[in-house]
Amino acid sequence: MSNAYQAIHQELKRLQKEGLSALYVSDQVIEILGESLTRTKQTSGDVPVSIKTDTGNPTPGAALPVQTKAPPSSPAESFQATPAKFELPQGDPQEQLTWLEERVQNCPVCRENLNPNGKIVFGTGSVQADIFFCGEAPGAEEEKTGEPFVGKAGQLLTKIIQAMGLKRDDVYIANILKWRPQHDKPYGNRPPTLGEMQFCLPYVKAQIQIIQPKVIVALGNTAVSGLLGPDPSRRMGTIRGTWQSFEETPLMITFHPSYLLRNDTLQTKRLVWEDMLKVMKKIELPISEKQQGFFLPKK
Ligand code: URA
């Protein structure tokens, strides 16, 4: 394998380790990488990072889904709306949140970008929540039901919330993007573009302004980029588990539950759990000895 391919291979593995869930590369590059990585496995015995194309034919190896770059005419590349602009009306938090939801449900840009039969996914939970979980964008299950995090990753998020001694109704759950990004592949999800996230950011900011959570939890790299802005030098491996702030609200960065599903090890679970322990401590939730010890290796 040439040095260039080796470098790409290593970079993909590094990104996978850091929690990247999807990556856009052109069909041509996928072909070249596919051949190259197959050759690597044959010649070196090393297990390459898998390139799972959206044609449904993953190359051999582990699992880093790589989605093909959307064609130039796709909704991803032609998205050009300026960020949503509005002023919240006077009222109590519940009234404001109801107003905002109606605003988002009737947002022409959001509606235009929906898949056929897809629903806008505003957010769900308590207007008095101390914790605001922020994901990336609705997936297939979410656009069907109109509720965030109800698919496999969502079920895992629910378990995490329950392990913290809470219910979904005690927290608030939303996404950076309010619709499921369209793409032209038969399955999988396309991560939102920066333009799409910037369009929805005022909606997310307003949700946070109304709810005034004590803590925001950013789930995965895309949510972090959407909230804090893009930074090519940002590494999930470095910032995960650290406190940042979003407009003065403490922000904890952790892995996206779908990353946990793909990296189902005690060690990864413990990392996320340690982030949640920090969140619990910050908002002064009681932490039992049993909770302290979740996902520690058995002695
Ligand atoms: N992944 C997300 O980021 N959000 C959802 O609502 C579902 C899956």
PDB file of C-alpha atoms and ligand atoms in Angstrom:
ATOM      1  CA  MET A   1       0.000   0.000   0.000  1.00  0.00           C
ATOM      2  CA  SER A   2       1.334   3.419  -0.871  1.00  0.00           C
ATOM      3  CA  ASN A   3       2.142   5.931   1.818  1.00  0.00           C
ATOM      4  CA  ALA A   4      -0.846   8.037   0.767  1.00  0.00           C
ATOM      5  CA  TYR A   5      -3.269   5.148   1.205  1.00  0.00           C
ATOM      6  CA  GLN A   6      -1.633   4.237   4.474  1.00  0.00           C
ATOM      7  CA  ALA A   7      -2.096   7.808   5.693  1.00  0.00           C
ATOM      8  CA  ILE A   8      -5.773   7.772   4.700  1.00  0.00           C
ATOM      9  CA  HIS A   9      -6.223   4.407   6.356  1.00  0.00           C
ATOM     10  CA  GLN A  10      -4.670   5.671   9.590  1.00  0.00           C
ATOM     11  CA  GLU A  11      -6.685   8.880   9.504  1.00  0.00           C
ATOM     12  CA  LEU A  12      -9.926   6.928   9.051  1.00  0.00           C
ATOM     13  CA  LYS A  13      -9.051   4.724  11.995  1.00  0.00           C
ATOM     14  CA  ARG A  14      -8.226   7.764  14.091  1.00  0.00           C
ATOM     15  CA  LEU A  15     -11.506   9.440  13.190  1.00  0.00           C
ATOM     16  CA  GLN A  16     -13.402   6.255  13.967  1.00  0.00           C
ATOM     17  CA  LYS A  17     -11.746   6.082  17.388  1.00  0.00           C
ATOM     18  CA  GLU A  18     -12.756   9.660  18.008  1.00  0.00           C
ATOM     19  CA  GLY A  19     -16.389   8.928  17.412  1.00  0.00           C
ATOM     20  CA  LEU A  20     -16.929  10.031  13.834  1.00  0.00           C
ATOM     21  CA  SER A  21     -20.120   8.397  12.671  1.00  0.00           C
ATOM     22  CA  ALA A  22     -20.151   9.262   8.970  1.00  0.00           C
ATOM     23  CA  LEU A  23     -17.853  10.768   6.433  1.00  0.00           C
ATOM     24  CA  TYR A  24     -18.519  12.142   2.984  1.00  0.00           C
ATOM     25  CA  VAL A  25     -16.190  11.110   0.210  1.00  0.00           C
ATOM     26  CA  SER A  26     -16.750  10.905  -3.519  1.00  0.00           C
ATOM     27  CA  ASP A  27     -17.766   7.676  -5.246  1.00  0.00           C
ATOM     28  CA  GLN A  28     -14.436   7.654  -7.051  1.00  0.00           C
ATOM     29  CA  VAL A  29     -12.462   7.851  -3.816  1.00  0.00           C
ATOM     30  CA  ILE A  30     -14.625   5.139  -2.294  1.00  0.00           C
ATOM     31  CA  GLU A  31     -13.749   2.884  -5.196  1.00  0.00           C
ATOM     32  CA  ILE A  32     -10.037   3.573  -4.869  1.00  0.00           C
ATOM     33  CA  LEU A  33     -10.126   3.150  -1.097  1.00  0.00           C
ATOM     34  CA  GLY A  34     -12.189  -0.005  -1.373  1.00  0.00           C
ATOM     35  CA  GLU A  35      -9.634  -1.614  -3.672  1.00  0.00           C
ATOM     36  CA  SER A  36      -6.736  -0.384  -1.630  1.00  0.00           C
ATOM     37  CA  LEU A  37      -8.149  -1.537   1.686  1.00  0.00           C
ATOM     38  CA  THR A  38      -9.082  -4.936   0.314  1.00  0.00           C
ATOM     39  CA  ARG A  39      -5.497  -5.277  -0.891  1.00  0.00           C
ATOM     40  CA  THR A  40      -4.242  -4.210   2.543  1.00  0.00           C
ATOM     41  CA  LYS A  41      -6.154  -6.939   4.244  1.00  0.00           C
ATOM     42  CA  GLN A  42      -4.963  -9.531   1.785  1.00  0.00           C
ATOM     43  CA  THR A  43      -1.327  -8.539   2.046  1.00  0.00           C
ATOM     44  CA  SER A  44      -0.837  -7.387   5.627  1.00  0.00           C
ATOM     45  CA  GLY A  45      -3.347  -9.315   7.669  1.00  0.00           C
ATOM     46  CA  ASP A  46      -4.226  -5.986   9.281  1.00  0.00           C
ATOM     47  CA  VAL A  47      -7.973  -5.474   9.703  1.00  0.00           C
ATOM     48  CA  PRO A  48      -8.851  -2.340   7.777  1.00  0.00           C
ATOM     49  CA  VAL A  49     -11.506   0.152   8.679  1.00  0.00           C
ATOM     50  CA  SER A  50     -14.553  -0.827   6.673  1.00  0.00           C
ATOM     51  CA  ILE A  51     -15.835   1.473   3.988  1.00  0.00           C
ATOM     52  CA  LYS A  52     -19.543   0.883   3.942  1.00  0.00           C
ATOM     53  CA  THR A  53     -20.858   2.467   0.802  1.00  0.00           C
ATOM     54  CA  ASP A  54     -24.481   3.310   0.470  1.00  0.00           C
ATOM     55  CA  THR A  55     -24.903   0.673  -2.184  1.00  0.00           C
ATOM     56  CA  GLY A  56     -25.024  -1.730   0.735  1.00  0.00           C
ATOM     57  CA  ASN A  57     -21.763  -3.512  -0.032  1.00  0.00           C
ATOM     58  CA  PRO A  58     -19.356  -2.933   2.813  1.00  0.00           C
ATOM     59  CA  THR A  59     -15.728  -3.781   2.225  1.00  0.00           C
ATOM     60  CA  PRO A  60     -14.333  -6.260   4.721  1.00  0.00           C
ATOM     61  CA  GLY A  61     -13.294  -5.018   8.134  1.00  0.00           C
ATOM     62  CA  ALA A  62     -14.759  -3.224  11.139  1.00  0.00           C
ATOM     63  CA  ALA A  63     -17.407  -0.556  10.862  1.00  0.00           C
ATOM     64  CA  LEU A  64     -16.943   3.021   9.822  1.00  0.00           C
ATOM     65  CA  PRO A  65     -19.873   3.860   7.585  1.00  0.00           C
ATOM     66  CA  VAL A  66     -18.679   6.163   4.893  1.00  0.00           C
ATOM     67  CA  GLN A  67     -21.414   7.758   2.882  1.00  0.00           C
ATOM     68  CA  THR A  68     -20.841   8.925  -0.623  1.00  0.00           C
ATOM     69  CA  LYS A  69     -20.683  12.645  -1.193  1.00  0.00           C
ATOM     70  CA  ALA A  70     -24.028  14.047  -2.149  1.00  0.00           C
ATOM     71  CA  PRO A  71     -24.207  15.010  -5.832  1.00  0.00           C
ATOM     72  CA  PRO A  72     -23.937  18.763  -6.549  1.00  0.00           C
ATOM     73  CA  SER A  73     -27.644  19.141  -7.199  1.00  0.00           C
ATOM     74  CA  SER A  74     -28.614  17.441  -3.932  1.00  0.00           C
ATOM     75  CA  PRO A  75     -30.447  19.249  -1.118  1.00  0.00           C
ATOM     76  CA  ALA A  76     -27.231  19.147   0.942  1.00  0.00           C
ATOM     77  CA  GLU A  77     -25.223  21.225  -1.490  1.00  0.00           C
ATOM     78  CA  SER A  78     -27.947  23.512  -2.739  1.00  0.00           C
ATOM     79  CA  PHE A  79     -29.111  24.520   0.750  1.00  0.00           C
ATOM     80  CA  GLN A  80     -28.868  28.281   0.966  1.00  0.00           C
ATOM     81  CA  ALA A  81     -31.328  29.673   3.460  1.00  0.00           C
ATOM     82  CA  THR A  82     -30.169  32.328   5.893  1.00  0.00           C
ATOM     83  CA  PRO A  83     -30.593  31.402   9.559  1.00  0.00           C
ATOM     84  CA  ALA A  84     -34.115  31.545  10.921  1.00  0.00           C
ATOM     85  CA  LYS A  85     -34.987  34.957  12.434  1.00  0.00           C
ATOM     86  CA  PHE A  86     -37.696  35.611  15.000  1.00  0.00           C
ATOM     87  CA  GLU A  87     -38.367  37.059  18.409  1.00  0.00           C
ATOM     88  CA  LEU A  88     -39.834  35.027  21.209  1.00  0.00           C
ATOM     89  CA  PRO A  89     -43.160  36.389  22.450  1.00  0.00           C
ATOM     90  CA  GLN A  90     -43.691  37.324  26.091  1.00  0.00           C
ATOM     91  CA  GLY A  91     -45.093  34.541  28.221  1.00  0.00           C
ATOM     92  CA  ASP A  92     -44.118  31.798  30.609  1.00  0.00           C
ATOM     93  CA  PRO A  93     -41.612  29.168  29.444  1.00  0.00           C
ATOM     94  CA  GLN A  94     -44.298  26.645  28.488  1.00  0.00           C
ATOM     95  CA  GLU A  95     -46.159  29.231  26.408  1.00  0.00           C
ATOM     96  CA  GLN A  96     -42.937  30.305  24.729  1.00  0.00           C
ATOM     97  CA  LEU A  97     -41.957  26.726  23.972  1.00  0.00           C
ATOM     98  CA  THR A  98     -45.392  26.008  22.509  1.00  0.00           C
ATOM     99  CA  TRP A  99     -45.094  29.157  20.356  1.00  0.00           C
ATOM    100  CA  LEU A 100     -41.626  28.121  19.210  1.00  0.00           C
ATOM    101  CA  GLU A 101     -42.731  24.601  18.342  1.00  0.00           C
ATOM    102  CA  GLU A 102     -45.537  25.993  16.205  1.00  0.00           C
ATOM    103  CA  ARG A 103     -43.050  28.356  14.538  1.00  0.00           C
ATOM    104  CA  VAL A 104     -40.721  25.446  13.722  1.00  0.00           C
ATOM    105  CA  GLN A 105     -43.558  23.150  12.616  1.00  0.00           C
ATOM    106  CA  ASN A 106     -44.616  25.855  10.150  1.00  0.00           C
ATOM    107  CA  CYS A 107     -41.104  26.892   9.129  1.00  0.00           C
ATOM    108  CA  PRO A 108     -41.179  26.879   5.280  1.00  0.00           C
ATOM    109  CA  VAL A 109     -37.482  25.956   4.982  1.00  0.00           C
ATOM    110  CA  CYS A 110     -37.858  23.032   7.389  1.00  0.00           C
ATOM    111  CA  ARG A 111     -40.959  21.854   5.545  1.00  0.00           C
ATOM    112  CA  GLU A 112     -39.339  22.157   2.119  1.00  0.00           C
ATOM    113  CA  ASN A 113     -36.488  19.957   3.259  1.00  0.00           C
ATOM    114  CA  LEU A 114     -38.633  17.159   4.681  1.00  0.00           C
ATOM    115  CA  ASN A 115     -38.643  13.746   3.086  1.00  0.00           C
ATOM    116  CA  PRO A 116     -42.029  12.644   1.727  1.00  0.00           C
ATOM    117  CA  ASN A 117     -44.163  11.736   4.780  1.00  0.00           C
ATOM    118  CA  GLY A 118     -41.376  12.873   7.083  1.00  0.00           C
ATOM    119  CA  LYS A 119     -42.162  14.941  10.154  1.00  0.00           C
ATOM    120  CA  ILE A 120     -40.336  17.875  11.670  1.00  0.00           C
ATOM    121  CA  VAL A 121     -38.685  16.817  14.927  1.00  0.00           C
ATOM    122  CA  PHE A 122     -38.765  19.773  17.295  1.00  0.00           C
ATOM    123  CA  GLY A 123     -37.708  18.259  20.619  1.00  0.00           C
ATOM    124  CA  THR A 124     -39.292  16.642  23.601  1.00  0.00           C
ATOM    125  CA  GLY A 125     -39.179  16.654  27.387  1.00  0.00           C
ATOM    126  CA  SER A 126     -39.618  18.954  30.321  1.00  0.00           C
ATOM    127  CA  VAL A 127     -39.608  22.711  29.972  1.00  0.00           C
ATOM    128  CA  GLN A 128     -38.047  22.702  33.451  1.00  0.00           C
ATOM    129  CA  ALA A 129     -35.298  20.255  32.557  1.00  0.00           C
ATOM    130  CA  ASP A 130     -31.866  20.653  34.124  1.00  0.00           C
ATOM    131  CA  ILE A 131     -30.257  18.680  31.299  1.00  0.00           C
ATOM    132  CA  PHE A 132     -30.611  19.456  27.595  1.00  0.00           C
ATOM    133  CA  PHE A 133     -29.354  16.599  25.406  1.00  0.00           C
ATOM    134  CA  CYS A 134     -28.495  17.777  21.924  1.00  0.00           C
ATOM    135  CA  GLY A 135     -28.063  15.312  19.069  1.00  0.00           C
ATOM    136  CA  GLU A 136     -27.365  15.766  15.398  1.00  0.00           C
ATOM    137  CA  ALA A 137     -30.472  15.199  13.275  1.00  0.00           C
ATOM    138  CA  PRO A 138     -33.494  12.930  13.181  1.00  0.00           C
ATOM    139  CA  GLY A 139     -33.127   9.529  11.566  1.00  0.00           C
ATOM    140  CA  ALA A 140     -35.711   7.327   9.887  1.00  0.00           C
ATOM    141  CA  GLU A 141     -37.605   6.411  13.075  1.00  0.00           C
ATOM    142  CA  GLU A 142     -37.579   9.970  14.329  1.00  0.00           C
ATOM    143  CA  GLU A 143     -38.947  11.495  11.120  1.00  0.00           C
ATOM    144  CA  LYS A 144     -41.719   8.899  11.183  1.00  0.00           C
ATOM    145  CA  THR A 145     -42.783   9.665  14.752  1.00  0.00           C
ATOM    146  CA  GLY A 146     -41.777  13.326  15.042  1.00  0.00           C
ATOM    147  CA  GLU A 147     -39.868  12.523  18.264  1.00  0.00           C
ATOM    148  CA  PRO A 148     -36.090  12.700  18.719  1.00  0.00           C
ATOM    149  CA  PHE A 149     -34.012   9.690  19.677  1.00  0.00           C
ATOM    150  CA  VAL A 150     -36.571   6.903  19.380  1.00  0.00           C
ATOM    151  CA  GLY A 151     -34.560   4.539  17.129  1.00  0.00           C
ATOM    152  CA  LYS A 152     -31.758   2.242  18.300  1.00  0.00           C
ATOM    153  CA  ALA A 153     -29.445   5.083  19.322  1.00  0.00           C
ATOM    154  CA  GLY A 154     -32.396   6.725  21.060  1.00  0.00           C
ATOM    155  CA  GLN A 155     -33.188   3.602  23.027  1.00  0.00           C
ATOM    156  CA  LEU A 156     -29.605   3.598  24.247  1.00  0.00           C
ATOM    157  CA  LEU A 157     -29.859   7.275  25.186  1.00  0.00           C
ATOM    158  CA  THR A 158     -33.012   6.428  27.155  1.00  0.00           C
ATOM    159  CA  LYS A 159     -31.060   3.728  29.031  1.00  0.00           C
ATOM    160  CA  ILE A 160     -28.295   6.225  29.820  1.00  0.00           C
ATOM    161  CA  ILE A 161     -30.871   8.682  31.157  1.00  0.00           C
ATOM    162  CA  GLN A 162     -32.431   5.928  33.261  1.00  0.00           C
ATOM    163  CA  ALA A 163     -29.014   4.897  34.603  1.00  0.00           C
ATOM    164  CA  MET A 164     -28.711   8.482  35.836  1.00  0.00           C
ATOM    165  CA  GLY A 165     -31.887   7.887  37.850  1.00  0.00           C
ATOM    166  CA  LEU A 166     -34.014  10.007  35.522  1.00  0.00           C
ATOM    167  CA  LYS A 167     -36.777   9.539  32.979  1.00  0.00           C
ATOM    168  CA  ARG A 168     -36.905  10.939  29.469  1.00  0.00           C
ATOM    169  CA  ASP A 169     -39.630  13.275  30.693  1.00  0.00           C
ATOM    170  CA  ASP A 170     -37.261  14.773  33.278  1.00  0.00           C
ATOM    171  CA  VAL A 171     -34.764  15.999  30.672  1.00  0.00           C
ATOM    172  CA  TYR A 172     -35.060  17.765  27.326  1.00  0.00           C
ATOM    173  CA  ILE A 173     -33.949  16.063  24.114  1.00  0.00           C
ATOM    174  CA  ALA A 174     -33.483  17.844  20.805  1.00  0.00           C
ATOM    175  CA  ASN A 175     -31.311  17.909  17.725  1.00  0.00           C
ATOM    176  CA  ILE A 176     -29.271  20.573  16.023  1.00  0.00           C
ATOM    177  CA  LEU A 177     -31.300  19.971  12.857  1.00  0.00           C
ATOM    178  CA  LYS A 178     -35.064  19.828  12.939  1.00  0.00           C
ATOM    179  CA  TRP A 179     -35.568  17.645   9.875  1.00  0.00           C
ATOM    180  CA  ARG A 180     -33.982  14.443   8.603  1.00  0.00           C
ATOM    181  CA  PRO A 181     -31.404  15.412   5.987  1.00  0.00           C
ATOM    182  CA  GLN A 182     -32.435  14.159   2.571  1.00  0.00           C
ATOM    183  CA  HIS A 183     -30.069  12.010   0.569  1.00  0.00           C
ATOM    184  CA  ASP A 184     -30.301   9.842  -2.475  1.00  0.00           C
ATOM    185  CA  LYS A 185     -29.154   6.557  -0.983  1.00  0.00           C
ATOM    186  CA  PRO A 186     -31.383   3.618  -0.129  1.00  0.00           C
ATOM    187  CA  TYR A 187     -30.457   3.604   3.576  1.00  0.00           C
ATOM    188  CA  GLY A 188     -28.435   5.418   6.209  1.00  0.00           C
ATOM    189  CA  ASN A 189     -28.380   8.968   7.398  1.00  0.00           C
ATOM    190  CA  ARG A 190     -26.600  11.968   5.970  1.00  0.00           C
ATOM    191  CA  PRO A 191     -25.032  14.247   8.569  1.00  0.00           C
ATOM    192  CA  PRO A 192     -26.345  17.805   8.338  1.00  0.00           C
ATOM    193  CA  THR A 193     -24.240  20.362   6.526  1.00  0.00           C
ATOM    194  CA  LEU A 194     -22.919  23.442   8.250  1.00  0.00           C
ATOM    195  CA  GLY A 195     -25.428  25.624   6.356  1.00  0.00           C
ATOM    196  CA  GLU A 196     -28.320  23.456   7.475  1.00  0.00           C
ATOM    197  CA  MET A 197     -27.139  23.539  11.084  1.00  0.00           C
ATOM    198  CA  GLN A 198     -26.644  27.291  10.970  1.00  0.00           C
ATOM    199  CA  PHE A 199     -30.172  27.687   9.694  1.00  0.00           C
ATOM    200  CA  CYS A 200     -31.606  25.771  12.667  1.00  0.00           C
ATOM    201  CA  LEU A 201     -29.249  27.142  15.317  1.00  0.00           C
ATOM    202  CA  PRO A 202     -31.559  30.050  16.269  1.00  0.00           C
ATOM    203  CA  TYR A 203     -34.274  27.472  16.996  1.00  0.00           C
ATOM    204  CA  VAL A 204     -31.934  25.475  19.236  1.00  0.00           C
ATOM    205  CA  LYS A 205     -30.730  28.653  20.936  1.00  0.00           C
ATOM    206  CA  ALA A 206     -34.326  29.657  21.613  1.00  0.00           C
ATOM    207  CA  GLN A 207     -35.102  26.216  23.061  1.00  0.00           C
ATOM    208  CA  ILE A 208     -32.120  26.596  25.389  1.00  0.00           C
ATOM    209  CA  GLN A 209     -33.050  30.180  26.249  1.00  0.00           C
ATOM    210  CA  ILE A 210     -36.566  29.098  27.227  1.00  0.00           C
ATOM    211  CA  ILE A 211     -35.633  25.958  29.132  1.00  0.00           C
ATOM    212  CA  GLN A 212     -32.512  27.403  30.769  1.00  0.00           C
ATOM    213  CA  PRO A 213     -30.992  24.018  31.523  1.00  0.00           C
ATOM    214  CA  LYS A 214     -28.177  23.795  34.051  1.00  0.00           C
ATOM    215  CA  VAL A 215     -26.214  21.667  31.587  1.00  0.00           C
ATOM    216  CA  ILE A 216     -26.206  20.914  27.867  1.00  0.00           C
ATOM    217  CA  VAL A 217     -24.884  17.545  26.727  1.00  0.00           C
ATOM    218  CA  ALA A 218     -23.616  17.569  23.144  1.00  0.00           C
ATOM    219  CA  LEU A 219     -23.906  14.081  21.693  1.00  0.00           C
ATOM    220  CA  GLY A 220     -21.126  13.560  19.175  1.00  0.00           C
ATOM    221  CA  ASN A 221     -18.964  15.666  16.969  1.00  0.00           C
ATOM    222  CA  THR A 222     -21.699  17.007  14.689  1.00  0.00           C
ATOM    223  CA  ALA A 223     -23.668  18.400  17.614  1.00  0.00           C
ATOM    224  CA  VAL A 224     -20.471  19.991  18.923  1.00  0.00           C
ATOM    225  CA  SER A 225     -19.761  21.620  15.531  1.00  0.00           C
ATOM    226  CA  GLY A 226     -23.341  22.810  15.290  1.00  0.00           C
ATOM    227  CA  LEU A 227     -23.295  24.371  18.752  1.00  0.00           C
ATOM    228  CA  LEU A 228     -19.748  25.665  18.991  1.00  0.00           C
ATOM    229  CA  GLY A 229     -19.018  26.189  15.307  1.00  0.00           C
ATOM    230  CA  PRO A 230     -16.754  24.095  13.101  1.00  0.00           C
ATOM    231  CA  ASP A 231     -13.112  23.647  14.022  1.00  0.00           C
ATOM    232  CA  PRO A 232     -11.051  21.288  11.875  1.00  0.00           C
ATOM    233  CA  SER A 233      -8.471  20.935  14.622  1.00  0.00           C
ATOM    234  CA  ARG A 234     -11.078  19.829  17.164  1.00  0.00           C
ATOM    235  CA  ARG A 235     -10.636  16.195  18.109  1.00  0.00           C
ATOM    236  CA  MET A 236     -13.389  14.237  19.831  1.00  0.00           C
ATOM    237  CA  GLY A 237     -10.724  12.159  21.609  1.00  0.00           C
ATOM    238  CA  THR A 238      -9.388  15.326  23.213  1.00  0.00           C
ATOM    239  CA  ILE A 239     -12.560  17.254  23.985  1.00  0.00           C
ATOM    240  CA  ARG A 240     -14.824  14.378  25.024  1.00  0.00           C
ATOM    241  CA  GLY A 241     -15.468  14.558  28.751  1.00  0.00           C
ATOM    242  CA  THR A 242     -14.526  18.226  28.978  1.00  0.00           C
ATOM    243  CA  TRP A 243     -16.669  21.145  30.017  1.00  0.00           C
ATOM    244  CA  GLN A 244     -17.153  23.861  27.413  1.00  0.00           C
ATOM    245  CA  SER A 245     -19.824  26.494  27.405  1.00  0.00           C
ATOM    246  CA  PHE A 246     -22.629  27.450  25.088  1.00  0.00           C
ATOM    247  CA  GLU A 247     -23.753  31.013  25.696  1.00  0.00           C
ATOM    248  CA  GLU A 248     -22.794  30.668  29.342  1.00  0.00           C
ATOM    249  CA  THR A 249     -24.484  27.316  29.875  1.00  0.00           C
ATOM    250  CA  PRO A 250     -22.004  24.559  30.794  1.00  0.00           C
ATOM    251  CA  LEU A 251     -21.711  22.105  27.932  1.00  0.00           C
ATOM    252  CA  MET A 252     -20.487  18.536  28.371  1.00  0.00           C
ATOM    253  CA  ILE A 253     -19.200  16.775  25.291  1.00  0.00           C
ATOM    254  CA  THR A 254     -19.682  13.050  24.974  1.00  0.00           C
ATOM    255  CA  PHE A 255     -19.872  10.361  22.317  1.00  0.00           C
ATOM    256  CA  HIS A 256     -23.050   9.962  20.284  1.00  0.00           C
ATOM    257  CA  PRO A 257     -25.023   6.843  21.346  1.00  0.00           C
ATOM    258  CA  SER A 258     -24.712   5.468  17.802  1.00  0.00           C
ATOM    259  CA  TYR A 259     -20.936   5.465  18.310  1.00  0.00           C
ATOM    260  CA  LEU A 260     -21.492   3.407  21.456  1.00  0.00           C
ATOM    261  CA  LEU A 261     -23.616   0.988  19.458  1.00  0.00           C
ATOM    262  CA  ARG A 262     -20.770   0.474  17.016  1.00  0.00           C
ATOM    263  CA  ASN A 263     -18.097   0.359  19.715  1.00  0.00           C
ATOM    264  CA  ASP A 264     -19.849  -1.774  22.256  1.00  0.00           C
ATOM    265  CA  THR A 265     -17.018  -2.175  24.763  1.00  0.00           C
ATOM    266  CA  LEU A 266     -16.943  -1.757  28.526  1.00  0.00           C
ATOM    267  CA  GLN A 267     -14.244   0.866  28.093  1.00  0.00           C
ATOM    268  CA  THR A 268     -16.278   3.088  25.744  1.00  0.00           C
ATOM    269  CA  LYS A 269     -19.375   2.704  27.905  1.00  0.00           C
ATOM    270  CA  ARG A 270     -17.343   3.732  30.949  1.00  0.00           C
ATOM    271  CA  LEU A 271     -16.045   6.845  29.157  1.00  0.00           C
ATOM    272  CA  VAL A 272     -19.574   8.006  28.380  1.00  0.00           C
ATOM    273  CA  TRP A 273     -20.706   7.057  31.860  1.00  0.00           C
ATOM    274  CA  GLU A 274     -17.895   9.132  33.412  1.00  0.00           C
ATOM    275  CA  ASP A 275     -19.165  12.096  31.377  1.00  0.00           C
ATOM    276  CA  MET A 276     -22.651  11.503  32.763  1.00  0.00           C
ATOM    277  CA  LEU A 277     -21.265  11.273  36.321  1.00  0.00           C
ATOM    278  CA  LYS A 278     -19.729  14.719  35.768  1.00  0.00           C
ATOM    279  CA  VAL A 279     -23.113  16.002  34.611  1.00  0.00           C
ATOM    280  CA  MET A 280     -24.864  14.461  37.627  1.00  0.00           C
ATOM    281  CA  LYS A 281     -22.313  16.020  39.960  1.00  0.00           C
ATOM    282  CA  LYS A 282     -22.682  19.407  38.295  1.00  0.00           C
ATOM    283  CA  ILE A 283     -26.433  19.471  38.813  1.00  0.00           C
ATOM    284  CA  GLU A 284     -26.118  17.894  42.261  1.00  0.00           C
ATOM    285  CA  LEU A 285     -27.996  14.697  41.512  1.00  0.00           C
ATOM    286  CA  PRO A 286     -27.424  11.990  44.126  1.00  0.00           C
ATOM    287  CA  ILE A 287     -24.903   9.395  42.949  1.00  0.00           C
ATOM    288  CA  SER A 288     -25.032   5.973  44.576  1.00  0.00           C
ATOM    289  CA  GLU A 289     -22.012   3.731  45.011  1.00  0.00           C
ATOM    290  CA  LYS A 290     -23.560   1.390  42.487  1.00  0.00           C
ATOM    291  CA  GLN A 291     -23.836   4.208  39.946  1.00  0.00           C
ATOM    292  CA  GLN A 292     -20.222   5.242  40.617  1.00  0.00           C
ATOM    293  CA  GLY A 293     -19.116   1.756  39.663  1.00  0.00           C
ATOM    294  CA  PHE A 294     -21.133   1.244  36.462  1.00  0.00           C
ATOM    295  CA  PHE A 295     -19.041  -0.189  33.604  1.00  0.00           C
ATOM    296  CA  LEU A 296     -15.885  -0.618  35.661  1.00  0.00           C
ATOM    297  CA  PRO A 297     -14.072  -3.873  34.918  1.00  0.00           C
ATOM    298  CA  LYS A 298     -14.945  -6.618  37.404  1.00  0.00           C
ATOM    299  CA  LYS A 299     -12.164  -7.313  39.918  1.00  0.00           C
TER     300      LYS A 299
HETATM  301  N1  URA B   1     -29.464  10.536  16.120  1.00  0.00           N
HETATM  302  C1  URA B   1     -29.545  11.833  16.451  1.00  0.00           C
HETATM  303  O1  URA B   1     -28.545  12.547  16.490  1.00  0.00           O
HETATM  304  N2  URA B   1     -30.756  12.318  16.731  1.00  0.00           N
HETATM  305  C2  URA B   1     -31.866  11.596  16.726  1.00  0.00           C
HETATM  306  O2  URA B   1     -32.933  12.121  17.012  1.00  0.00           O
HETATM  307  C3  URA B   1     -31.746  10.237  16.378  1.00  0.00           C
HETATM  308  C4  URA B   1     -30.537   9.724  16.089  1.00  0.00           C
END
